[in-house]
Amino acid sequence: MLSVSAFAEKADRDKPIELEADAVQVNDAKKTSTYTGNVILTQGTLVIRGDKLIVREDKEGFQHSTSYGNPTTFRQKRDGKNEYMEGGGQRIEYDGRMDKVQLFTNAWVKRGDDIVHGDYIMYDANAEYAEVISGGSQATTPTGRVRAIIQPRKKPEAEAP
C-alpha cells in the first residue's frame, strides 16, 4: 500500500509493509486507507510512527501518504551506509510519484550526528536536494529561525610509514 523510499535503503522498496493501529477505515472507491491510534508502519528498515496515517493511491498506482502526530516520526537506514536518517514533525507527507518527503511544524531531520530544525523541511530523493524554511514570526521553533548542527567530518588517518 505504501512505498516510502526517499531516505533510504533501496531494498526496503521490495519488502512487505506491516501496519499496526488501533483502527483502520478503507475506502476502495476513493483508494484510501486511514489508520488511527498508535500507528506503526514498518517496511524493511523504515519505521514511521504517528497518531494517524492516511494512504492514497493515485490513478497511476503511485502511493501518497500523510502521517500526523505530536510528533509523527520516521527512521530508516541510509542506502549503502551503516547510518540512519530520522526525523519528525507534526505532519509528514510522502509523494510516491516524485519520491519527495515534506515535514511540517516543529520539523527536524537527523543524519548521523548532523541535525537540522525548521518549520518546513522538504527532501527530494531523486534530485538529492533538501530545503529547510523557518516560519519567521509565525515560527514554531523557539528562535523562529532555521537551526542546524553539523559535525566535522573525520579525516582519514595518515598511513603509518
mmCIF file of C-alpha atoms in Angstrom:
data_model
loop_
_atom_site.group_PDB
_atom_site.id
_atom_site.type_symbol
_atom_site.label_atom_id
_atom_site.label_comp_id
_atom_site.label_asym_id
_atom_site.label_seq_id
_atom_site.Cartn_x
_atom_site.Cartn_y
_atom_site.Cartn_z
ATOM 1 C CA MET A 1 0.000 0.000 0.000
ATOM 2 C CA LEU A 2 2.894 2.402 0.648
ATOM 3 C CA SER A 3 6.385 2.546 -0.813
ATOM 4 C CA VAL A 4 8.399 5.133 1.066
ATOM 5 C CA SER A 5 11.897 5.277 -0.392
ATOM 6 C CA ALA A 6 13.012 8.855 -0.163
ATOM 7 C CA PHE A 7 15.505 8.457 2.626
ATOM 8 C CA ALA A 8 16.820 5.135 2.006
ATOM 9 C CA GLU A 9 17.769 1.612 1.745
ATOM 10 C CA LYS A 10 16.753 0.684 -1.802
ATOM 11 C CA ALA A 11 15.993 -2.895 -0.720
ATOM 12 C CA ASP A 12 13.204 -1.560 1.526
ATOM 13 C CA ARG A 13 11.053 -0.863 -1.556
ATOM 14 C CA ASP A 14 10.694 -4.577 -2.202
ATOM 15 C CA LYS A 15 9.877 -5.529 1.382
ATOM 16 C CA PRO A 16 6.337 -6.116 2.636
ATOM 17 C CA ILE A 17 4.626 -3.331 4.555
ATOM 18 C CA GLU A 18 3.444 -4.091 8.073
ATOM 19 C CA LEU A 19 0.908 -1.735 9.633
ATOM 20 C CA GLU A 20 -0.314 -1.663 13.211
ATOM 21 C CA ALA A 21 -3.018 0.670 14.508
ATOM 22 C CA ASP A 22 -5.953 0.730 16.876
ATOM 23 C CA ALA A 23 -8.380 1.091 13.931
ATOM 24 C CA VAL A 24 -8.480 1.277 10.125
ATOM 25 C CA GLN A 25 -11.043 2.579 7.633
ATOM 26 C CA VAL A 26 -10.697 1.507 3.998
ATOM 27 C CA ASN A 27 -12.480 3.283 1.156
ATOM 28 C CA ASP A 28 -11.953 1.224 -2.012
ATOM 29 C CA ALA A 29 -13.890 3.714 -4.156
ATOM 30 C CA LYS A 30 -11.509 6.544 -3.228
ATOM 31 C CA LYS A 31 -8.484 4.215 -2.910
ATOM 32 C CA THR A 32 -7.703 5.474 0.597
ATOM 33 C CA SER A 33 -6.962 3.834 3.918
ATOM 34 C CA THR A 34 -6.945 5.711 7.224
ATOM 35 C CA TYR A 35 -5.133 4.168 10.177
ATOM 36 C CA THR A 36 -5.660 5.707 13.627
ATOM 37 C CA GLY A 37 -4.326 5.201 17.138
ATOM 38 C CA ASN A 38 -0.655 4.452 17.820
ATOM 39 C CA VAL A 39 0.100 3.805 14.137
ATOM 40 C CA ILE A 40 3.325 1.962 13.327
ATOM 41 C CA LEU A 41 4.317 1.332 9.714
ATOM 42 C CA THR A 42 7.326 -0.898 9.063
ATOM 43 C CA GLN A 43 8.837 -1.672 5.650
ATOM 44 C CA GLY A 44 12.331 -3.154 5.827
ATOM 45 C CA THR A 45 14.448 -0.676 7.792
ATOM 46 C CA LEU A 46 11.792 2.078 7.580
ATOM 47 C CA VAL A 47 9.645 2.748 10.645
ATOM 48 C CA ILE A 48 7.016 5.516 10.709
ATOM 49 C CA ARG A 49 5.132 6.244 13.933
ATOM 50 C CA GLY A 50 2.184 8.568 14.354
ATOM 51 C CA ASP A 51 -1.321 9.065 15.652
ATOM 52 C CA LYS A 52 -2.946 8.892 12.203
ATOM 53 C CA LEU A 53 -1.798 7.739 8.755
ATOM 54 C CA ILE A 54 -3.739 8.295 5.541
ATOM 55 C CA VAL A 55 -2.604 6.360 2.466
ATOM 56 C CA ARG A 56 -3.902 7.192 -1.014
ATOM 57 C CA GLU A 57 -3.188 5.546 -4.351
ATOM 58 C CA ASP A 58 -3.342 7.712 -7.482
ATOM 59 C CA LYS A 59 -4.629 6.635 -10.922
ATOM 60 C CA GLU A 60 -1.150 5.517 -11.992
ATOM 61 C CA GLY A 61 -0.705 3.363 -8.876
ATOM 62 C CA PHE A 62 1.697 5.650 -7.004
ATOM 63 C CA GLN A 63 1.320 5.781 -3.234
ATOM 64 C CA HIS A 64 0.945 9.033 -1.314
ATOM 65 C CA SER A 65 0.719 9.235 2.446
ATOM 66 C CA THR A 66 0.227 11.740 5.225
ATOM 67 C CA SER A 67 1.157 10.932 8.798
ATOM 68 C CA TYR A 68 0.033 13.070 11.738
ATOM 69 C CA GLY A 69 1.228 13.064 15.323
ATOM 70 C CA ASN A 70 2.566 15.026 18.198
ATOM 71 C CA PRO A 71 5.054 14.283 16.799
ATOM 72 C CA THR A 72 4.993 11.824 13.916
ATOM 73 C CA THR A 73 8.429 10.337 13.261
ATOM 74 C CA PHE A 74 10.362 8.229 10.769
ATOM 75 C CA ARG A 75 13.616 6.274 10.944
ATOM 76 C CA GLN A 76 15.317 4.493 8.056
ATOM 77 C CA LYS A 77 18.739 3.079 7.217
ATOM 78 C CA ARG A 78 20.597 5.010 4.515
ATOM 79 C CA ASP A 79 21.366 3.068 1.357
ATOM 80 C CA GLY A 80 24.830 1.502 1.417
ATOM 81 C CA LYS A 81 25.773 3.057 4.759
ATOM 82 C CA ASN A 82 25.680 1.912 8.349
ATOM 83 C CA GLU A 83 23.824 5.087 9.242
ATOM 84 C CA TYR A 84 20.211 6.031 9.863
ATOM 85 C CA MET A 85 18.181 9.015 8.746
ATOM 86 C CA GLU A 86 15.459 10.050 11.166
ATOM 87 C CA GLY A 87 13.139 12.954 11.609
ATOM 88 C CA GLY A 88 9.779 14.182 12.686
ATOM 89 C CA GLY A 89 7.241 16.946 12.893
ATOM 90 C CA GLN A 90 3.528 17.422 13.357
ATOM 91 C CA ARG A 91 2.878 16.144 9.811
ATOM 92 C CA ILE A 92 4.905 14.128 7.301
ATOM 93 C CA GLU A 93 3.767 13.937 3.669
ATOM 94 C CA TYR A 94 5.213 11.495 1.159
ATOM 95 C CA ASP A 95 4.699 11.743 -2.605
ATOM 96 C CA GLY A 96 5.444 8.365 -4.183
ATOM 97 C CA ARG A 97 5.406 9.684 -7.737
ATOM 98 C CA MET A 98 8.009 12.396 -7.061
ATOM 99 C CA ASP A 99 9.871 10.481 -4.306
ATOM 100 C CA LYS A 100 9.599 13.594 -2.143
ATOM 101 C CA VAL A 101 9.114 13.882 1.620
ATOM 102 C CA GLN A 102 7.864 17.020 3.377
ATOM 103 C CA LEU A 103 7.884 17.581 7.149
ATOM 104 C CA PHE A 104 5.766 20.349 8.684
ATOM 105 C CA THR A 105 5.682 22.248 12.009
ATOM 106 C CA ASN A 106 8.460 21.672 14.540
ATOM 107 C CA ALA A 107 10.225 19.676 11.820
ATOM 108 C CA TRP A 108 13.638 18.096 12.272
ATOM 109 C CA VAL A 109 15.832 15.691 10.340
ATOM 110 C CA LYS A 110 18.920 13.952 11.678
ATOM 111 C CA ARG A 111 21.596 12.095 9.696
ATOM 112 C CA GLY A 112 24.348 10.633 11.831
ATOM 113 C CA ASP A 113 25.215 13.393 14.303
ATOM 114 C CA ASP A 114 24.061 16.197 11.968
ATOM 115 C CA ILE A 115 20.631 17.666 12.664
ATOM 116 C CA VAL A 116 18.515 20.437 11.147
ATOM 117 C CA HIS A 117 15.387 22.078 12.588
ATOM 118 C CA GLY A 118 12.805 24.260 10.859
ATOM 119 C CA ASP A 119 9.092 24.754 10.381
ATOM 120 C CA TYR A 120 9.220 23.068 6.967
ATOM 121 C CA ILE A 121 11.704 20.559 5.585
ATOM 122 C CA MET A 122 11.482 19.100 2.081
ATOM 123 C CA TYR A 123 13.695 16.297 0.792
ATOM 124 C CA ASP A 124 13.692 15.253 -2.869
ATOM 125 C CA ALA A 125 15.397 11.866 -3.144
ATOM 126 C CA ASN A 126 15.636 11.927 -6.950
ATOM 127 C CA ALA A 127 17.450 15.274 -7.023
ATOM 128 C CA GLU A 128 19.212 14.621 -3.678
ATOM 129 C CA TYR A 129 18.077 18.109 -2.710
ATOM 130 C CA ALA A 130 16.793 19.398 0.604
ATOM 131 C CA GLU A 131 15.221 22.695 1.624
ATOM 132 C CA VAL A 132 14.614 23.970 5.137
ATOM 133 C CA ILE A 133 12.442 27.013 5.873
ATOM 134 C CA SER A 134 11.764 28.820 9.114
ATOM 135 C CA GLY A 135 8.379 30.190 9.972
ATOM 136 C CA GLY A 136 9.602 33.728 10.668
ATOM 137 C CA SER A 137 7.286 35.487 13.095
ATOM 138 C CA GLN A 138 4.822 32.589 12.836
ATOM 139 C CA ALA A 139 7.548 30.037 13.637
ATOM 140 C CA THR A 140 7.016 27.107 15.920
ATOM 141 C CA THR A 141 10.758 26.718 16.566
ATOM 142 C CA PRO A 142 11.992 28.626 19.655
ATOM 143 C CA THR A 143 14.076 31.170 17.720
ATOM 144 C CA GLY A 144 11.860 31.409 14.637
ATOM 145 C CA ARG A 145 14.899 30.575 12.510
ATOM 146 C CA VAL A 146 16.339 27.506 10.809
ATOM 147 C CA ARG A 147 18.873 25.815 13.055
ATOM 148 C CA ALA A 148 21.493 23.228 12.048
ATOM 149 C CA ILE A 149 24.233 21.356 13.862
ATOM 150 C CA ILE A 150 26.814 19.881 11.509
ATOM 151 C CA GLN A 151 29.609 17.762 12.921
ATOM 152 C CA PRO A 152 33.132 17.992 11.443
ATOM 153 C CA ARG A 153 33.933 15.160 9.071
ATOM 154 C CA LYS A 154 36.597 12.756 10.263
ATOM 155 C CA LYS A 155 39.750 12.963 8.189
ATOM 156 C CA PRO A 156 41.268 9.693 7.007
ATOM 157 C CA GLU A 157 44.093 8.676 9.312
ATOM 158 C CA ALA A 158 47.541 9.056 7.793
ATOM 159 C CA GLU A 159 49.061 5.750 6.812
ATOM 160 C CA ALA A 160 51.910 4.607 9.010
ATOM 161 C CA PRO A 161 55.342 4.586 7.276
#
